[in-house]
Short mmCIF file of C-alpha atoms in Angstrom, two decimals:
data_model
loop_
_atom_site.label_atom_id
_atom_site.label_comp_id
_atom_site.label_asym_id
_atom_site.label_seq_id
_atom_site.Cartn_x
_atom_site.Cartn_y
_atom_site.Cartn_z
CA MET D 1 19.75 26.35 -0.43
CA THR D 2 17.41 23.47 0.53
CA ARG D 3 16.29 20.48 -1.50
CA ARG D 4 12.87 22.14 -1.72
CA ASP D 5 14.44 25.20 -3.38
CA LEU D 6 16.06 22.93 -5.98
CA ALA D 7 12.82 21.03 -6.71
CA PRO D 8 10.71 22.18 -9.70
CA ALA D 9 8.35 25.04 -8.89
CA ALA D 10 5.53 23.20 -10.68
CA LEU D 11 4.84 19.59 -11.62
CA ARG D 12 2.98 18.02 -14.50
CA LEU D 13 1.85 14.65 -13.19
CA ASN D 14 1.00 13.15 -16.59
CA ALA D 15 1.91 14.20 -20.11
CA ASN D 16 -1.81 14.42 -20.96
CA ASP D 17 -2.64 16.73 -18.06
CA ASP D 18 -4.00 20.21 -18.71
CA VAL D 19 -2.57 21.56 -15.47
CA LEU D 20 0.67 22.03 -13.59
CA ILE D 21 0.71 21.80 -9.77
CA ALA D 22 2.59 24.57 -7.94
CA THR D 23 5.05 23.17 -5.41
CA ARG D 24 5.45 26.62 -3.86
CA ASP D 25 3.96 30.08 -4.28
CA ILE D 26 4.50 31.23 -7.87
CA LYS D 27 4.75 34.92 -8.78
CA PRO D 28 3.22 36.40 -11.95
CA GLY D 29 5.57 36.18 -14.92
CA THR D 30 7.49 33.13 -13.68
CA ALA D 31 8.75 31.23 -16.73
CA PHE D 32 8.50 27.46 -17.14
CA PRO D 33 10.69 26.74 -20.19
CA ASP D 34 10.12 22.97 -20.04
CA HIS D 35 6.41 23.61 -20.58
CA ALA D 36 6.77 26.68 -22.83
CA ILE D 37 4.57 28.84 -20.61
CA ALA D 38 4.82 31.57 -17.99
CA SER D 39 2.45 32.25 -15.10
CA SER D 40 0.14 35.15 -15.90
CA GLU D 41 -0.92 35.63 -12.28
CA ALA D 42 0.01 34.50 -8.77
CA ILE D 43 -0.46 30.76 -8.19
CA PRO D 44 -0.63 29.67 -4.52
CA ALA D 45 1.32 26.58 -3.45
CA GLY D 46 -0.64 23.40 -4.12
CA HIS D 47 -2.89 25.06 -6.69
CA LYS D 48 -3.24 24.48 -10.43
CA MET D 49 -1.94 26.49 -13.37
CA ALA D 50 -3.11 25.94 -16.95
CA ALA D 51 -0.48 24.11 -18.99
CA ARG D 52 -2.23 24.98 -22.28
CA ALA D 53 -5.26 26.85 -23.59
CA ILE D 54 -8.58 25.34 -22.48
CA SER D 55 -11.89 26.28 -24.09
CA THR D 56 -15.14 26.91 -22.24
CA GLY D 57 -16.88 23.58 -21.53
CA ALA D 58 -13.79 21.48 -22.20
CA PRO D 59 -12.75 18.78 -19.70
CA VAL D 60 -9.72 19.54 -17.56
CA ARG D 61 -7.38 16.66 -16.70
CA ARG D 62 -5.07 15.94 -13.79
CA TYR D 63 -3.57 12.45 -13.25
CA ASN D 64 -4.76 11.96 -16.87
CA GLN D 65 -8.31 11.92 -15.46
CA ILE D 66 -11.12 14.46 -15.69
CA ILE D 67 -11.33 16.70 -12.61
CA GLY D 68 -13.93 19.13 -13.97
CA PHE D 69 -14.91 21.33 -16.89
CA ALA D 70 -13.82 24.88 -17.75
CA THR D 71 -16.55 27.45 -17.11
CA ARG D 72 -14.73 30.04 -19.26
CA ASP D 73 -11.81 30.17 -21.66
CA ILE D 74 -8.55 29.62 -19.79
CA ALA D 75 -5.21 30.79 -21.17
CA PRO D 76 -1.87 29.05 -20.54
CA GLY D 77 -0.35 30.20 -17.23
CA GLN D 78 -3.65 31.17 -15.61
CA HIS D 79 -4.75 30.01 -12.18
CA ILE D 80 -7.36 27.22 -12.35
CA HIS D 81 -9.71 26.96 -9.39
CA LEU D 82 -13.28 27.64 -8.28
CA HIS D 83 -13.63 30.73 -10.48
CA ASN D 84 -13.14 28.85 -13.77
CA LEU D 85 -13.56 25.10 -13.08
CA ALA D 86 -16.76 23.26 -12.19
CA MET D 87 -17.97 19.70 -11.87
CA HIS D 88 -20.39 18.12 -14.35
CA ASP D 89 -21.41 14.50 -14.62
CA PHE D 90 -19.89 12.42 -17.40
CA GLU D 91 -19.76 8.82 -18.53
CA ARG D 92 -17.19 6.62 -16.81
CA ASP D 93 -16.05 3.25 -18.12
CA TYR D 94 -16.26 0.82 -15.19
CA ALA D 95 -14.49 -1.94 -17.18
CA PHE D 96 -15.13 -4.47 -14.43
CA CYS D 97 -12.10 -6.67 -13.62
CA ALA D 98 -10.11 -5.40 -16.65
CA ASP D 99 -7.01 -4.68 -14.56
CA ALA D 100 -7.35 -7.43 -11.93
CA ARG D 101 -4.09 -9.33 -11.62
CA PRO D 102 -3.49 -13.02 -10.82
CA ALA D 103 -2.31 -13.73 -7.30
CA ALA D 104 1.46 -13.57 -6.92
CA ALA D 105 3.59 -15.83 -4.77
CA PRO D 106 3.82 -14.35 -1.26
CA PRO D 107 7.18 -12.86 -0.24
CA ALA D 108 9.23 -14.07 2.69
CA ALA D 109 7.13 -14.05 5.84
CA LYS D 110 7.23 -10.91 7.99
CA THR D 111 5.85 -10.67 11.51
CA PHE D 112 4.84 -8.14 14.12
CA GLN D 113 4.57 -8.45 17.88
CA GLY D 114 0.84 -8.91 18.44
CA ILE D 115 -1.41 -10.02 21.29
CA VAL D 116 -3.16 -13.31 20.48
CA ARG D 117 -6.63 -13.58 22.00
CA ALA D 118 -8.27 -16.82 23.09
CA ASP D 119 -10.29 -17.02 19.85
CA GLY D 120 -7.14 -16.65 17.71
CA ARG D 121 -7.68 -13.03 16.71
CA VAL D 122 -4.74 -10.68 17.15
CA ALA D 123 -4.68 -7.31 18.90
CA THR D 124 -2.30 -4.38 18.50
CA ARG D 125 -3.34 -2.82 21.83
CA ASN D 126 -4.63 -4.18 25.16
CA TYR D 127 -7.39 -1.93 26.49
CA ILE D 128 -10.46 -2.46 28.65
CA GLY D 129 -13.49 -0.71 27.17
CA ILE D 130 -16.44 0.93 28.91
CA ILE D 131 -19.12 1.41 26.26
CA SER D 132 -22.38 3.33 26.64
CA SER D 133 -25.53 2.09 24.95
CA VAL D 134 -26.99 5.59 25.03
CA ASN D 135 -25.85 9.15 25.70
CA CYS D 136 -27.61 9.00 29.08
CA SER D 137 -24.96 6.59 30.41
CA ALA D 138 -21.98 8.44 28.94
CA THR D 139 -21.07 10.37 32.12
CA VAL D 140 -21.13 7.20 34.20
CA CYS D 141 -18.83 5.47 31.70
CA ARG D 142 -16.40 8.38 31.85
CA GLN D 143 -16.38 8.58 35.64
CA ILE D 144 -15.63 4.88 35.97
CA ALA D 145 -12.69 5.32 33.60
CA GLU D 146 -11.50 8.40 35.53
CA ALA D 147 -11.01 6.21 38.59
CA PHE D 148 -8.16 4.48 36.74
CA ARG D 149 -6.16 7.54 35.67
CA GLY D 150 -2.72 8.38 36.98
CA ASP D 151 -0.95 5.57 38.82
CA ALA D 152 -4.06 3.41 39.24
CA LEU D 153 -2.82 0.94 36.59
CA ALA D 154 0.80 0.86 37.76
CA ALA D 155 0.37 -2.73 38.96
CA PHE D 156 -0.96 -3.74 35.52
CA PRO D 157 1.78 -2.78 33.04
CA ASN D 158 0.37 -4.90 30.22
CA VAL D 159 -2.94 -3.00 30.19
CA ASP D 160 -2.79 0.04 27.89
CA GLY D 161 -5.67 1.84 29.57
CA ILE D 162 -9.36 1.97 30.43
CA VAL D 163 -11.23 3.57 27.52
CA PRO D 164 -14.72 5.11 27.75
CA ILE D 165 -16.53 4.81 24.41
CA THR D 166 -19.49 7.20 24.48
CA HIS D 167 -21.76 8.87 21.94
CA LYS D 168 -24.70 11.23 21.49
CA THR D 169 -27.44 8.84 20.42
CA GLY D 170 -29.13 5.57 21.45
CA CYS D 171 -32.56 7.07 22.08
CA GLY D 172 -34.95 9.49 20.41
CA MET D 173 -34.87 7.08 17.48
CA ALA D 174 -36.84 4.11 16.22
CA SER D 175 -36.20 0.91 18.16
CA SER D 176 -35.90 -0.99 14.90
CA GLY D 177 -34.96 -0.26 11.32
CA GLU D 178 -31.87 0.84 9.43
CA GLY D 179 -30.69 3.46 11.93
CA MET D 180 -30.87 1.13 14.92
CA ASP D 181 -29.37 -1.79 12.97
CA LEU D 182 -26.39 0.39 12.08
CA LEU D 183 -25.86 1.62 15.67
CA ARG D 184 -26.02 -1.94 16.97
CA ARG D 185 -23.55 -3.12 14.33
CA VAL D 186 -21.05 -0.39 15.23
CA THR D 187 -21.38 -1.03 18.96
CA ALA D 188 -21.06 -4.79 18.54
CA GLY D 189 -17.97 -4.27 16.39
CA TYR D 190 -16.32 -2.36 19.21
CA ILE D 191 -17.41 -4.91 21.81
CA ARG D 192 -15.86 -7.69 19.74
CA HIS D 193 -12.72 -5.77 18.79
CA PRO D 194 -9.57 -7.73 19.71
CA ASN D 195 -7.90 -4.55 21.02
CA PHE D 196 -10.32 -4.73 23.96
CA ALA D 197 -9.35 -7.46 26.42
CA ALA D 198 -12.79 -7.00 27.99
CA VAL D 199 -15.76 -4.62 27.81
CA LEU D 200 -18.19 -3.21 30.36
CA PHE D 201 -21.41 -2.24 28.52
CA ILE D 202 -23.58 0.28 30.38
CA GLY D 203 -27.06 1.60 29.63
CA LEU D 204 -29.60 3.79 31.37
CA GLY D 205 -32.36 1.19 31.20
CA CYS D 206 -35.24 2.76 29.28
CA GLU D 207 -33.47 3.76 26.06
CA SER D 208 -34.39 2.70 22.52
CA ASN D 209 -31.04 0.92 22.17
CA GLN D 210 -31.81 -1.77 24.75
CA ILE D 211 -28.78 -3.81 25.79
CA THR D 212 -30.66 -7.13 25.69
CA SER D 213 -32.00 -6.37 22.20
CA LEU D 214 -28.53 -5.46 20.94
CA LEU D 215 -26.99 -8.63 22.35
CA GLY D 216 -29.70 -10.75 20.77
CA ALA D 217 -29.53 -9.04 17.39
CA GLU D 218 -25.73 -9.30 17.25
CA GLY D 219 -25.34 -12.79 18.67
CA LEU D 220 -23.51 -11.60 21.80
CA ALA D 221 -23.82 -12.92 25.34
CA GLU D 222 -22.51 -11.91 28.72
CA SER D 223 -19.24 -13.58 29.69
CA ASP D 224 -16.02 -12.92 31.58
CA ARG D 225 -15.09 -10.68 28.64
CA LEU D 226 -18.45 -8.82 28.42
CA ARG D 227 -20.26 -7.46 31.47
CA THR D 228 -23.47 -5.39 31.23
CA MET D 229 -25.57 -3.28 33.56
CA THR D 230 -28.01 -0.36 33.58
CA ILE D 231 -28.11 2.65 35.86
CA GLN D 232 -31.80 2.14 36.65
CA ASP D 233 -31.33 -1.51 37.66
CA ILE D 234 -28.29 -0.82 39.84
CA GLY D 235 -29.97 2.09 41.63
CA GLY D 236 -28.56 5.35 40.33
CA THR D 237 -25.36 7.11 39.32
CA ARG D 238 -23.21 6.64 42.42
CA LYS D 239 -24.02 2.96 42.84
CA THR D 240 -23.41 2.28 39.15
CA ILE D 241 -20.04 4.01 39.19
CA GLU D 242 -18.97 2.11 42.30
CA HIS D 243 -20.15 -1.21 40.86
CA GLY D 244 -18.41 -0.48 37.57
CA ILE D 245 -15.13 0.30 39.32
CA GLU D 246 -15.31 -3.00 41.18
CA LEU D 247 -15.98 -4.91 37.95
CA ILE D 248 -12.96 -3.29 36.26
CA LYS D 249 -10.82 -4.24 39.26
CA GLU D 250 -11.97 -7.84 38.81
CA ILE D 251 -11.11 -7.78 35.10
CA LEU D 252 -7.66 -6.16 35.39
CA PRO D 253 -5.61 -9.16 36.60
CA THR D 254 -6.78 -11.31 33.70
CA ALA D 255 -6.29 -8.52 31.16
CA ASN D 256 -2.77 -7.97 32.47
CA GLN D 257 -1.82 -11.53 31.53
CA ALA D 258 -1.70 -10.50 27.86
CA SER D 259 1.73 -10.65 26.25
CA ARG D 260 3.09 -10.02 22.77
CA GLN D 261 4.44 -12.65 20.41
CA ALA D 262 5.51 -12.82 16.77
CA VAL D 263 2.53 -13.24 14.44
CA PRO D 264 2.19 -12.98 10.63
CA LEU D 265 1.24 -9.67 9.00
CA SER D 266 -1.93 -11.36 7.77
CA HIS D 267 -3.36 -10.39 11.18
CA LEU D 268 -3.02 -6.68 10.38
CA THR D 269 -6.05 -4.77 9.12
CA VAL D 270 -5.30 -1.13 8.33
CA GLY D 271 -8.00 1.51 7.90
CA LEU D 272 -7.08 4.21 5.37
CA GLN D 273 -8.12 7.80 6.04
CA CYS D 274 -7.35 11.24 4.63
CA GLY D 275 -8.42 14.50 6.23
CA GLY D 276 -7.53 18.13 5.74
CA SER D 277 -6.38 17.17 2.24
CA ASP D 278 -4.49 19.63 0.03
CA GLY D 279 -3.17 19.82 -3.51
CA TYR D 280 -0.23 17.60 -2.57
CA SER D 281 -2.22 14.75 -1.00
CA GLY D 282 -2.54 12.91 -4.31
CA ILE D 283 1.16 13.45 -5.10
CA THR D 284 2.91 12.52 -1.86
CA ALA D 285 1.21 10.97 1.19
CA ASN D 286 -1.65 9.17 -0.54
CA PRO D 287 0.42 7.34 -3.19
CA ALA D 288 3.10 6.61 -0.54
CA LEU D 289 0.43 5.07 1.68
CA GLY D 290 -0.78 3.15 -1.38
CA ALA D 291 2.72 1.76 -1.86
CA ALA D 292 2.75 0.69 1.80
CA MET D 293 -0.62 -1.03 1.37
CA ASP D 294 0.63 -2.93 -1.66
CA LEU D 295 3.41 -4.30 0.57
CA LEU D 296 0.91 -5.15 3.31
CA VAL D 297 -1.40 -6.97 0.90
CA GLU D 298 1.56 -8.88 -0.55
CA HIS D 299 2.23 -10.15 2.97
CA GLY D 300 -1.37 -11.29 3.47
CA GLY D 301 -2.66 -8.24 5.34
CA THR D 302 -5.81 -6.21 4.73
CA ALA D 303 -6.33 -2.56 3.81
CA ILE D 304 -9.74 -0.87 4.19
CA LEU D 305 -10.41 2.03 1.83
CA SER D 306 -13.51 4.06 2.72
CA GLU D 307 -15.12 7.51 2.48
CA THR D 308 -17.46 6.83 -0.45
CA PRO D 309 -18.16 10.53 -1.21
CA GLU D 310 -14.38 10.96 -1.55
CA ILE D 311 -13.92 8.28 -4.19
CA TYR D 312 -16.85 9.62 -6.20
CA GLY D 313 -15.70 10.16 -9.77
CA ALA D 314 -12.76 7.80 -9.29
CA GLU D 315 -14.70 4.62 -8.60
CA HIS D 316 -13.96 3.40 -12.14
CA LEU D 317 -10.31 3.04 -11.12
CA LEU D 318 -11.39 0.53 -8.47
CA THR D 319 -13.99 -1.40 -10.48
CA ARG D 320 -11.28 -2.16 -13.04
CA ARG D 321 -9.34 -3.93 -10.27
CA ALA D 322 -12.29 -5.84 -8.81
CA VAL D 323 -11.72 -9.59 -8.45
CA SER D 324 -15.22 -10.20 -9.86
CA ARG D 325 -17.98 -8.27 -11.55
CA GLU D 326 -20.12 -8.83 -8.47
CA VAL D 327 -17.59 -7.01 -6.28
CA GLY D 328 -17.33 -4.15 -8.78
CA GLU D 329 -21.09 -3.78 -9.03
CA LYS D 330 -21.40 -3.66 -5.23
CA LEU D 331 -19.20 -0.56 -5.31
CA VAL D 332 -21.24 1.06 -8.08
CA ASP D 333 -24.43 0.31 -6.12
CA ARG D 334 -23.03 2.23 -3.14
CA ILE D 335 -22.18 5.18 -5.41
CA HIS D 336 -25.78 5.23 -6.68
CA TRP D 337 -27.06 5.07 -3.09
CA TRP D 338 -25.05 8.18 -2.23
CA GLU D 339 -26.32 10.04 -5.30
CA GLU D 340 -29.89 9.31 -4.23
CA TYR D 341 -29.17 10.05 -0.57
CA THR D 342 -27.67 13.49 -1.22
CA GLU D 343 -30.40 14.39 -3.70
CA ARG D 344 -33.09 13.37 -1.20
CA LEU D 345 -31.54 15.63 1.43
CA GLY D 346 -31.11 18.57 -0.95
CA GLY D 347 -27.35 18.24 -1.30
CA GLU D 348 -24.93 17.20 -4.02
CA MET D 349 -21.80 15.09 -4.16
CA ASN D 350 -19.63 18.11 -4.97
CA ASN D 351 -20.49 19.58 -1.55
CA ASN D 352 -17.74 17.39 -0.10
CA PRO D 353 -14.54 19.43 -0.58
CA SER D 354 -14.22 21.51 2.59
CA PRO D 355 -13.08 25.15 2.76
CA GLY D 356 -9.70 23.85 3.91
CA ASN D 357 -9.47 21.47 0.94
CA LYS D 358 -10.22 24.36 -1.42
CA ALA D 359 -7.72 26.65 0.26
CA GLY D 360 -5.16 23.89 -0.27
CA GLY D 361 -5.82 23.78 -4.01
CA LEU D 362 -8.53 21.12 -4.46
CA THR D 363 -11.39 22.42 -6.59
CA THR D 364 -13.91 19.59 -7.18
CA ILE D 365 -14.79 16.28 -5.58
CA LEU D 366 -13.50 14.61 -8.76
CA GLU D 367 -10.03 16.03 -8.15
CA LYS D 368 -10.13 15.16 -4.45
CA SER D 369 -11.33 11.63 -5.15
CA LEU D 370 -8.62 10.87 -7.69
CA GLY D 371 -6.01 11.76 -5.09
CA ALA D 372 -7.84 9.89 -2.31
CA VAL D 373 -8.02 6.63 -4.26
CA ALA D 374 -4.22 6.60 -4.42
CA LYS D 375 -4.24 5.44 -0.78
CA ALA D 376 -5.42 2.06 -2.04
CA GLY D 377 -2.28 1.33 -4.04
CA THR D 378 -2.56 -1.02 -6.99
CA SER D 379 -3.87 -4.24 -5.41
CA ASN D 380 -7.01 -6.04 -6.58
CA LEU D 381 -10.29 -4.98 -4.96
CA SER D 382 -11.25 -8.14 -3.08
CA ASP D 383 -14.56 -7.11 -1.47
CA VAL D 384 -17.03 -4.28 -0.78
CA VAL D 385 -18.82 -4.14 2.58
CA GLU D 386 -21.35 -1.81 4.15
CA TYR D 387 -20.63 0.49 7.07
CA ALA D 388 -19.18 -1.27 10.14
CA GLN D 389 -19.67 -4.75 8.70
CA PRO D 390 -16.98 -7.24 9.75
CA VAL D 391 -14.18 -7.32 7.16
CA GLN D 392 -13.43 -10.95 6.44
CA ALA D 393 -11.63 -10.87 3.08
CA HIS D 394 -7.90 -10.30 2.93
CA GLY D 395 -6.36 -7.79 0.53
CA LEU D 396 -7.90 -4.45 -0.45
CA VAL D 397 -11.48 -4.05 0.82
CA PHE D 398 -13.78 -1.07 0.34
CA MET D 399 -16.13 -0.11 3.20
CA ASP D 400 -18.99 2.26 2.47
CA THR D 401 -18.73 5.22 4.87
CA PRO D 402 -19.28 8.98 4.87
CA GLY D 403 -16.28 11.16 4.14
CA TYR D 404 -16.30 12.70 7.64
CA ASP D 405 -13.18 11.18 9.19
CA PRO D 406 -14.37 10.30 12.74
CA VAL D 407 -17.52 8.62 11.39
CA SER D 408 -15.57 6.81 8.67
CA ALA D 409 -12.80 5.58 10.97
CA THR D 410 -15.39 4.47 13.56
CA GLY D 411 -16.89 2.18 10.92
CA GLN D 412 -13.46 0.83 9.96
CA VAL D 413 -12.56 0.03 13.57
CA ALA D 414 -15.96 -1.61 14.10
CA GLY D 415 -15.19 -3.70 11.00
CA GLY D 416 -11.90 -4.89 12.50
CA ALA D 417 -9.21 -2.33 11.68
CA ASN D 418 -6.47 -2.64 14.31
CA VAL D 419 -4.37 0.23 12.89
CA ILE D 420 -5.43 3.48 11.19
CA CYS D 421 -3.23 5.39 8.70
CA PHE D 422 -4.30 8.99 8.21
CA THR D 423 -2.87 11.33 5.55
CA THR D 424 -3.27 15.08 5.98
CA GLY D 425 -2.13 18.22 4.21
CA ARG D 426 -3.72 20.95 6.29
CA GLY D 427 -2.88 19.26 9.60
CA SER D 428 -5.57 16.98 11.07
CA VAL D 429 -4.90 15.92 14.67
CA TYR D 430 -7.25 12.94 14.68
CA GLY D 431 -6.55 9.96 16.92
CA CYS D 432 -8.58 6.90 17.71
CA LYS D 433 -9.02 4.19 20.32
CA PRO D 434 -8.80 1.26 20.58
CA SER D 435 -6.75 1.29 17.33
CA PRO D 436 -3.63 3.48 17.02
CA SER D 437 -3.69 6.20 14.34
CA LEU D 438 -0.56 6.98 12.33
CA LYS D 439 -0.37 10.52 10.82
CA LEU D 440 1.24 11.11 7.42
CA ALA D 441 1.98 14.71 6.41
CA THR D 442 1.71 15.60 2.71
CA ASN D 443 4.14 18.55 2.82
CA SER D 444 7.27 19.49 4.74
CA LEU D 445 6.06 22.97 5.76
CA MET D 446 3.08 21.60 7.67
CA TYR D 447 5.15 18.68 9.03
CA ARG D 448 7.66 21.09 10.57
CA HIS D 449 4.92 23.40 11.84
CA MET D 450 3.00 20.50 13.48
CA SER D 451 5.81 18.04 14.12
CA GLU D 452 4.40 17.08 17.52
CA ASP D 453 1.30 15.65 15.79
CA MET D 454 2.76 14.16 12.60
CA ASP D 455 4.42 10.73 12.51
CA ILE D 456 5.92 10.71 9.01
CA ASN D 457 6.82 13.50 6.57
CA CYS D 458 5.77 12.49 3.04
CA GLY D 459 6.60 16.02 1.91
CA GLU D 460 10.12 14.71 1.33
CA ILE D 461 8.77 13.28 -1.94
CA LEU D 462 7.95 16.80 -3.13
CA ASP D 463 11.30 18.05 -1.87
CA GLY D 464 13.18 15.43 -3.90
CA ALA D 465 14.57 13.73 -0.77
CA ALA D 466 12.62 10.46 -1.23
CA THR D 467 10.62 8.57 -3.83
CA VAL D 468 7.04 7.42 -3.37
CA GLN D 469 8.25 3.82 -3.05
CA GLN D 470 10.90 4.70 -0.46
CA LYS D 471 8.38 6.57 1.62
CA GLY D 472 5.92 3.69 1.22
CA GLU D 473 8.49 1.29 2.63
CA GLN D 474 9.05 3.65 5.57
CA ILE D 475 5.31 3.76 6.27
CA PHE D 476 5.11 -0.05 6.00
CA GLN D 477 7.89 -0.51 8.55
CA ARG D 478 6.36 2.09 10.86
CA ILE D 479 3.00 0.30 10.75
CA ILE D 480 4.76 -2.87 11.92
CA GLU D 481 6.42 -0.97 14.77
CA ILE D 482 3.17 0.69 15.83
CA ALA D 483 1.28 -2.61 15.66
CA SER D 484 4.01 -4.10 17.86
CA GLY D 485 3.38 -1.58 20.63
CA GLN D 486 5.23 1.64 19.81
CA ARG D 487 3.05 4.71 20.36
CA THR D 488 1.87 7.18 17.75
CA LYS D 489 1.89 10.95 18.19
CA SER D 490 -1.90 11.00 18.67
CA GLU D 491 -1.59 8.39 21.43
CA GLU D 492 1.02 10.51 23.18
CA HIS D 493 -1.47 13.39 23.14
CA GLY D 494 -4.26 11.19 24.53
CA PHE D 495 -6.53 11.28 21.47
CA GLY D 496 -9.11 8.58 20.93
CA GLU D 497 -11.79 8.67 23.61
CA ASP D 498 -13.90 11.44 22.04
CA GLU D 499 -13.54 10.30 18.43
CA PHE D 500 -16.09 7.45 18.54
CA ALA D 501 -18.74 8.74 16.11
CA PRO D 502 -21.28 6.25 14.73
CA TRP D 503 -23.01 7.15 11.48
CA ILE D 504 -26.51 8.37 12.41
CA LEU D 505 -29.26 7.59 9.91
CA GLY D 506 -32.90 8.56 10.25
CA PRO D 507 -34.71 11.27 12.20
CA THR D 508 -34.02 12.23 15.79
CA MET D 509 -37.44 12.19 17.46
#
């Protein structure tokens, strides 16, 4: 008999909750004496079962928070999901700053082995980037990088690789305005990222996203660290590839001089992601990651929570922890922007839960959001920034991004994240360059099934083998190891070159 077999078949997360969460498949007629009910039908693992009678129109609570409203009478022991639970808007008390805590004395200093750049910023990886300004130069960027596969970098052991960063836009769009500003901000964030020792920036020459305009708008200039060229100026594909290869060869000896040294954890900025979430995400991996982020913030580091559509309905839990009313209101403003944005495009905020999320037991965006916010731990909310803006505050920062993981993580990396932590219940295989991505499984079944892709099994919390705090400490230590140069599972698989996905706003013309 395993620990999982000995664990309760269903959990009530708060005494005020209207639901129990099945920890494994529950058969009809299964008795739960502690809750004085029995299941009246089959309840899939990760799904909800009514803990008491719920009337039509009544709110339904999980985590002692509203996750939706009953669309019909629900009897104790019945399955609660899409067929009898729906989302409706309701008043939320933002209570700005009510739960913000005074700063505590920092604990004993901890360090990681980082790479200190000339400007004092600290890297967790040492790549050379080849970035396209437009899709038209993407193939050239890739072919230059291909020249350095295999043993081509054997003489440069301190260089982690040559990374092509390409995308599908850069033209067929207005040369100015919000869409172009955002693309330039993302690109500039990658150019500046400390995990790139140097960057080769390549355009076609006639695109909307002109290299000279981007450099001027973002305050960048060519240097030993930033080289630029266009295919049209150089004289075509072959000549550009050859010239690019020669430039990389010139850069490599200097990049190889990088070495690691002990630096404070205040130089760590961790982007928080969840993808392929399930009914256990808010019970295991997300709160464990939150516990790890509390430790990071205590040591002066920074955590970036994002995915605005996936904190919708739970934003009041963050505004209560805002360090000022201004910070809290910035978050509410972004929520209102998303409400208007989705309405304008004929959508709704509750469109967010994916088919996989629903199959895993999540019914509404409110339920998903309450679990997602747990990634942020309990620290004060120190700032709110827009997509891909540089993150300058320490502590917990919220960045406005879509919920789609590659787009969201791209914004976080552009903002300065040098590590990504990614929780998943269904089994996302996302990876990202230039910042390593650490995968946290919400349940043991998926962890065992996809062990080659998962870094840490948070399902042990559900199995009774670890507490949330113990698993948080494990994640915290693993972040330090990864930041110091150890490789993640996604890095071993080579993920990260195709995951650059800027948020595209505005029409494609």
